[in-house]
Amino acid sequence: MRVLQARSIADQVDEILLERIRSGIYSPGNRIPSESELSDELGVSRATVRSVLAKLAANGFIIRKQGDGTYVNEHAHRASAHFGNLWDLTELIAGNGYNPSIRLISIAQRPATEKESLVLGLEAGDELICLRRLFHADQRAVILADNVIPASMLCEPMKNIDGGLHIREIFELYFHKKIAFVLTNIRSVVLDPGAHRYLAGESARPILQLQTTFYEKNNLPLALGVNVFDDSFLHLSLAQAWN
């Protein structure tokens, strides 16, 4: 399998190796091919492979043994998320063993609140693009996601936005921005009636809320997110390498 040029090469290599780990092609506790072998197979530079392996090691997927090679962490398959990908809701669903899909519920424009303006560095009343989307695990709705993005960043007509895309692709295609990192705050909240319309189970029950702030490389905020996470169906277990 060789990578294509539609997305960054490193992202594609990362996705390929993650899928091999998750599917068992690279089984827990076993050694994976060397940097040079992966470089030849995938048609990318050794530097690209090295950077991807460093990321996988930092997130606990693999263990690098000096002079012996690189091994799949035999415990990593038990985790549904890794700190490097906690904000990635499709990865979270896939990590639970389900097929993720996204349905756009609504897209609208409104003025930013005082709190949103402060966090996003906007003037009071500046317009936001508001996306409400529902993430499914197979056919079950499991995460209700609300994102707000400054309208001034939009480079395409709002009506053209495909809400079924990954948030990374939405930023790249319609805002011409790249997400560099995300801060996630995890809280326990009571499921409100508005969210209960979309998620199964009892109303007014405790539920996890993931509050996210997306940033560019220069530390400028890109967007805010509030994700209501049905932890009665999905489990959130984290793995991270300690150095």
CSV table of C-alpha atoms in Angstrom, one decimal:
chain,number,residue,atom,x,y,z
A,1,MET,CA,0.0,0.0,0.0
A,2,ARG,CA,1.4,3.4,-1.0
A,3,VAL,CA,0.2,6.8,0.3
A,4,LEU,CA,-1.6,9.3,-1.9
A,5,GLN,CA,-1.1,13.1,-2.0
A,6,ALA,CA,-4.6,14.2,-0.9
A,7,ARG,CA,-3.7,14.6,2.8
A,8,SER,CA,-0.4,15.1,4.5
A,9,ILE,CA,1.9,12.1,4.1
A,10,ALA,CA,2.5,11.8,7.8
A,11,ASP,CA,-1.2,11.7,8.5
A,12,GLN,CA,-1.7,9.0,5.9
A,13,VAL,CA,1.1,6.9,7.3
A,14,ASP,CA,-0.2,7.3,10.8
A,15,GLU,CA,-3.7,6.2,9.7
A,16,ILE,CA,-2.3,3.1,7.9
A,17,LEU,CA,-0.2,2.0,10.9
A,18,LEU,CA,-3.0,2.6,13.3
A,19,GLU,CA,-5.4,0.5,11.2
A,20,ARG,CA,-2.8,-2.3,11.1
A,21,ILE,CA,-2.5,-2.2,14.9
A,22,ARG,CA,-6.3,-2.1,15.5
A,23,SER,CA,-7.0,-4.9,12.9
A,24,GLY,CA,-4.4,-7.2,14.3
A,25,ILE,CA,-2.1,-7.2,11.3
A,26,TYR,CA,0.4,-5.9,13.8
A,27,SER,CA,-0.7,-8.0,16.7
A,28,PRO,CA,-0.2,-7.1,20.4
A,29,GLY,CA,3.3,-7.8,21.7
A,30,ASN,CA,4.8,-8.5,18.3
A,31,ARG,CA,7.5,-6.6,16.5
A,32,ILE,CA,6.5,-4.4,13.5
A,33,PRO,CA,8.6,-3.7,10.4
A,34,SER,CA,11.7,-1.5,10.7
A,35,GLU,CA,11.8,2.1,9.6
A,36,SER,CA,13.6,1.2,6.4
A,37,GLU,CA,11.1,-1.6,5.6
A,38,LEU,CA,8.1,0.7,6.2
A,39,SER,CA,9.8,3.5,4.2
A,40,ASP,CA,10.3,1.1,1.2
A,41,GLU,CA,6.8,-0.4,1.4
A,42,LEU,CA,4.9,2.9,1.7
A,43,GLY,CA,7.1,4.9,-0.6
A,44,VAL,CA,7.9,7.7,2.0
A,45,SER,CA,11.0,9.0,3.6
A,46,ARG,CA,12.5,7.3,6.7
A,47,ALA,CA,12.2,10.7,8.4
A,48,THR,CA,8.4,10.6,7.9
A,49,VAL,CA,8.2,7.0,9.2
A,50,ARG,CA,10.4,8.0,12.2
A,51,SER,CA,8.1,10.9,13.1
A,52,VAL,CA,5.0,8.8,12.9
A,53,LEU,CA,6.5,6.1,15.0
A,54,ALA,CA,7.5,8.7,17.6
A,55,LYS,CA,3.9,9.9,17.8
A,56,LEU,CA,2.5,6.3,18.1
A,57,ALA,CA,5.0,5.6,20.9
A,58,ALA,CA,4.1,8.9,22.7
A,59,ASN,CA,0.4,7.8,22.5
A,60,GLY,CA,1.2,4.3,23.9
A,61,PHE,CA,0.4,2.3,20.8
A,62,ILE,CA,4.0,1.0,20.4
A,63,ILE,CA,7.1,0.4,22.5
A,64,ARG,CA,10.5,1.1,21.0
A,65,LYS,CA,13.3,-1.2,22.4
A,66,GLN,CA,16.8,0.1,21.9
A,67,GLY,CA,18.7,-2.4,19.7
A,68,ASP,CA,15.8,-4.7,19.4
A,69,GLY,CA,13.1,-3.0,17.3
A,70,THR,CA,9.6,-1.6,17.7
A,71,TYR,CA,6.8,-3.6,19.3
A,72,VAL,CA,3.0,-3.2,19.5
A,73,ASN,CA,2.0,-2.4,23.1
A,74,GLU,CA,0.2,-5.6,24.2
A,75,HIS,CA,-2.2,-3.5,26.4
A,76,ALA,CA,-2.9,-0.7,23.9
A,77,HIS,CA,-5.9,-2.5,22.3
A,78,ARG,CA,-7.7,-2.2,25.6
A,79,ALA,CA,-7.8,1.6,25.4
A,80,SER,CA,-10.6,3.4,23.4
A,81,ALA,CA,-8.6,6.6,23.2
A,82,HIS,CA,-5.1,8.0,23.6
A,83,PHE,CA,-4.2,11.4,24.8
A,84,GLY,CA,-3.0,12.5,21.4
A,85,ASN,CA,-6.4,11.6,19.9
A,86,LEU,CA,-8.8,12.3,22.7
A,87,TRP,CA,-10.6,15.0,20.8
A,88,ASP,CA,-10.9,12.8,17.7
A,89,LEU,CA,-14.5,11.5,18.1
A,90,THR,CA,-14.3,9.1,15.2
A,91,GLU,CA,-11.2,7.6,16.6
A,92,LEU,CA,-12.9,7.2,20.0
A,93,ILE,CA,-15.8,5.3,18.4
A,94,ALA,CA,-13.5,3.2,16.3
A,95,GLY,CA,-11.5,2.4,19.4
A,96,ASN,CA,-14.7,0.9,20.9
A,97,GLY,CA,-15.0,-1.5,18.0
A,98,TYR,CA,-17.8,0.3,16.1
A,99,ASN,CA,-18.0,1.9,12.6
A,100,PRO,CA,-18.2,5.7,13.1
A,101,SER,CA,-20.4,8.0,11.0
A,102,ILE,CA,-21.4,11.6,11.3
A,103,ARG,CA,-24.8,13.3,10.5
A,104,LEU,CA,-25.2,17.0,10.3
A,105,ILE,CA,-28.1,18.3,12.3
A,106,SER,CA,-27.8,22.0,11.7
A,107,ILE,CA,-25.5,24.8,10.6
A,108,ALA,CA,-26.2,28.4,11.4
A,109,GLN,CA,-24.7,31.8,12.1
A,110,ARG,CA,-25.1,33.8,15.3
A,111,PRO,CA,-23.2,36.4,17.4
A,112,ALA,CA,-20.6,35.2,19.8
A,113,THR,CA,-21.4,35.3,23.5
A,114,GLU,CA,-19.2,37.2,25.8
A,115,LYS,CA,-17.4,34.0,27.0
A,116,GLU,CA,-16.9,32.8,23.4
A,117,SER,CA,-15.5,36.1,22.3
A,118,LEU,CA,-13.0,36.1,25.2
A,119,VAL,CA,-11.7,32.6,24.5
A,120,LEU,CA,-11.6,33.0,20.7
A,121,GLY,CA,-10.1,36.5,20.8
A,122,LEU,CA,-13.1,38.1,19.1
A,123,GLU,CA,-14.9,41.4,19.5
A,124,ALA,CA,-18.3,41.4,21.2
A,125,GLY,CA,-21.0,40.5,18.7
A,126,ASP,CA,-18.6,39.0,16.1
A,127,GLU,CA,-20.4,36.2,14.1
A,128,LEU,CA,-19.8,32.5,14.6
A,129,ILE,CA,-20.5,29.5,12.4
A,130,CYS,CA,-22.4,26.9,14.6
A,131,LEU,CA,-22.3,23.3,13.7
A,132,ARG,CA,-24.4,20.7,15.5
A,133,ARG,CA,-23.6,17.1,14.5
A,134,LEU,CA,-24.5,13.6,15.7
A,135,PHE,CA,-21.9,10.9,15.8
A,136,HIS,CA,-23.0,7.3,15.4
A,137,ALA,CA,-21.4,4.0,16.5
A,138,ASP,CA,-22.7,1.7,13.8
A,139,GLN,CA,-26.4,2.8,13.9
A,140,ARG,CA,-26.6,4.1,17.4
A,141,ALA,CA,-26.3,7.9,18.2
A,142,VAL,CA,-23.6,8.2,20.8
A,143,ILE,CA,-22.1,11.7,20.7
A,144,LEU,CA,-23.8,15.1,20.2
A,145,ALA,CA,-21.2,17.6,19.1
A,146,ASP,CA,-21.5,21.4,19.0
A,147,ASN,CA,-18.7,23.4,17.4
A,148,VAL,CA,-18.5,27.2,17.0
A,149,ILE,CA,-16.0,28.7,14.6
A,150,PRO,CA,-15.4,32.5,13.8
A,151,ALA,CA,-17.3,33.3,10.7
A,152,SER,CA,-14.4,35.6,9.6
A,153,MET,CA,-12.3,32.5,9.0
A,154,LEU,CA,-14.8,31.0,6.5
A,155,CYS,CA,-13.3,30.9,2.9
A,156,GLU,CA,-16.3,29.2,1.2
A,157,PRO,CA,-20.1,29.8,1.3
A,158,MET,CA,-21.5,28.4,4.5
A,159,LYS,CA,-24.0,26.3,2.5
A,160,ASN,CA,-21.2,24.4,1.0
A,161,ILE,CA,-19.9,22.9,4.3
A,162,ASP,CA,-20.2,19.2,4.4
A,163,GLY,CA,-21.0,18.4,8.0
A,164,GLY,CA,-20.4,14.7,7.5
A,165,LEU,CA,-16.7,15.3,7.2
A,166,HIS,CA,-14.0,15.0,9.9
A,167,ILE,CA,-13.5,18.3,11.7
A,168,ARG,CA,-9.9,18.4,10.5
A,169,GLU,CA,-11.2,18.2,6.9
A,170,ILE,CA,-13.8,20.8,7.5
A,171,PHE,CA,-11.1,23.3,8.7
A,172,GLU,CA,-8.8,22.5,5.8
A,173,LEU,CA,-11.5,22.6,3.0
A,174,TYR,CA,-13.7,25.5,4.1
A,175,PHE,CA,-11.5,27.6,6.5
A,176,HIS,CA,-8.1,26.9,5.0
A,177,LYS,CA,-6.8,26.2,8.5
A,178,LYS,CA,-4.9,23.3,10.1
A,179,ILE,CA,-5.6,22.1,13.6
A,180,ALA,CA,-2.3,21.9,15.5
A,181,PHE,CA,-3.5,20.9,18.9
A,182,VAL,CA,-6.6,20.7,21.1
A,183,LEU,CA,-7.2,21.2,24.8
A,184,THR,CA,-9.9,18.9,26.2
A,185,ASN,CA,-11.7,19.4,29.5
A,186,ILE,CA,-13.8,16.4,30.7
A,187,ARG,CA,-16.8,17.0,33.0
A,188,SER,CA,-19.7,15.0,34.4
A,189,VAL,CA,-23.0,16.8,33.7
A,190,VAL,CA,-26.7,16.0,33.8
A,191,LEU,CA,-28.1,15.2,30.3
A,192,ASP,CA,-30.4,18.0,29.4
A,193,PRO,CA,-33.7,17.6,27.4
A,194,GLY,CA,-32.1,19.2,24.3
A,195,ALA,CA,-29.3,16.6,24.1
A,196,HIS,CA,-31.7,13.8,25.2
A,197,ARG,CA,-33.6,14.3,22.0
A,198,TYR,CA,-30.7,12.7,20.1
A,199,LEU,CA,-29.2,10.3,22.6
A,200,ALA,CA,-30.8,7.1,23.9
A,201,GLY,CA,-31.3,6.2,27.5
A,202,GLU,CA,-32.9,7.9,30.5
A,203,SER,CA,-33.2,11.7,30.7
A,204,ALA,CA,-31.5,13.8,33.4
A,205,ARG,CA,-28.9,11.1,34.0
A,206,PRO,CA,-25.2,11.9,34.6
A,207,ILE,CA,-23.2,11.9,31.3
A,208,LEU,CA,-19.7,12.9,30.2
A,209,GLN,CA,-19.1,16.2,28.5
A,210,LEU,CA,-15.9,16.9,26.6
A,211,GLN,CA,-15.2,20.6,26.2
A,212,THR,CA,-12.6,21.3,23.5
A,213,THR,CA,-10.6,24.3,22.3
A,214,PHE,CA,-8.9,23.9,18.9
A,215,TYR,CA,-5.7,25.8,18.2
A,216,GLU,CA,-3.4,26.6,15.2
A,217,LYS,CA,0.4,26.2,15.4
A,218,ASN,CA,0.8,29.8,16.5
A,219,ASN,CA,-1.4,29.1,19.5
A,220,LEU,CA,-4.3,31.2,18.1
A,221,PRO,CA,-7.7,29.6,18.9
A,222,LEU,CA,-9.7,28.3,16.0
A,223,ALA,CA,-12.9,27.0,17.5
A,224,LEU,CA,-14.7,25.7,20.6
A,225,GLY,CA,-16.5,22.4,21.0
A,226,VAL,CA,-19.0,20.9,23.5
A,227,ASN,CA,-19.4,17.1,23.0
A,228,VAL,CA,-22.0,15.1,25.0
A,229,PHE,CA,-20.7,11.6,25.2
A,230,ASP,CA,-22.9,8.6,26.0
A,231,ASP,CA,-20.6,6.7,28.3
A,232,SER,CA,-23.4,4.1,29.0
A,233,PHE,CA,-22.6,2.7,25.5
A,234,LEU,CA,-19.1,3.8,24.8
A,235,HIS,CA,-16.2,3.5,27.3
A,236,LEU,CA,-13.5,6.0,27.6
A,237,SER,CA,-10.2,4.4,28.7
A,238,LEU,CA,-6.9,6.2,28.0
A,239,ALA,CA,-3.4,5.1,27.3
A,240,GLN,CA,-0.3,7.3,27.3
A,241,ALA,CA,3.4,6.4,27.2
A,242,TRP,CA,5.5,7.6,30.2
A,243,ASN,CA,8.9,8.8,29.3
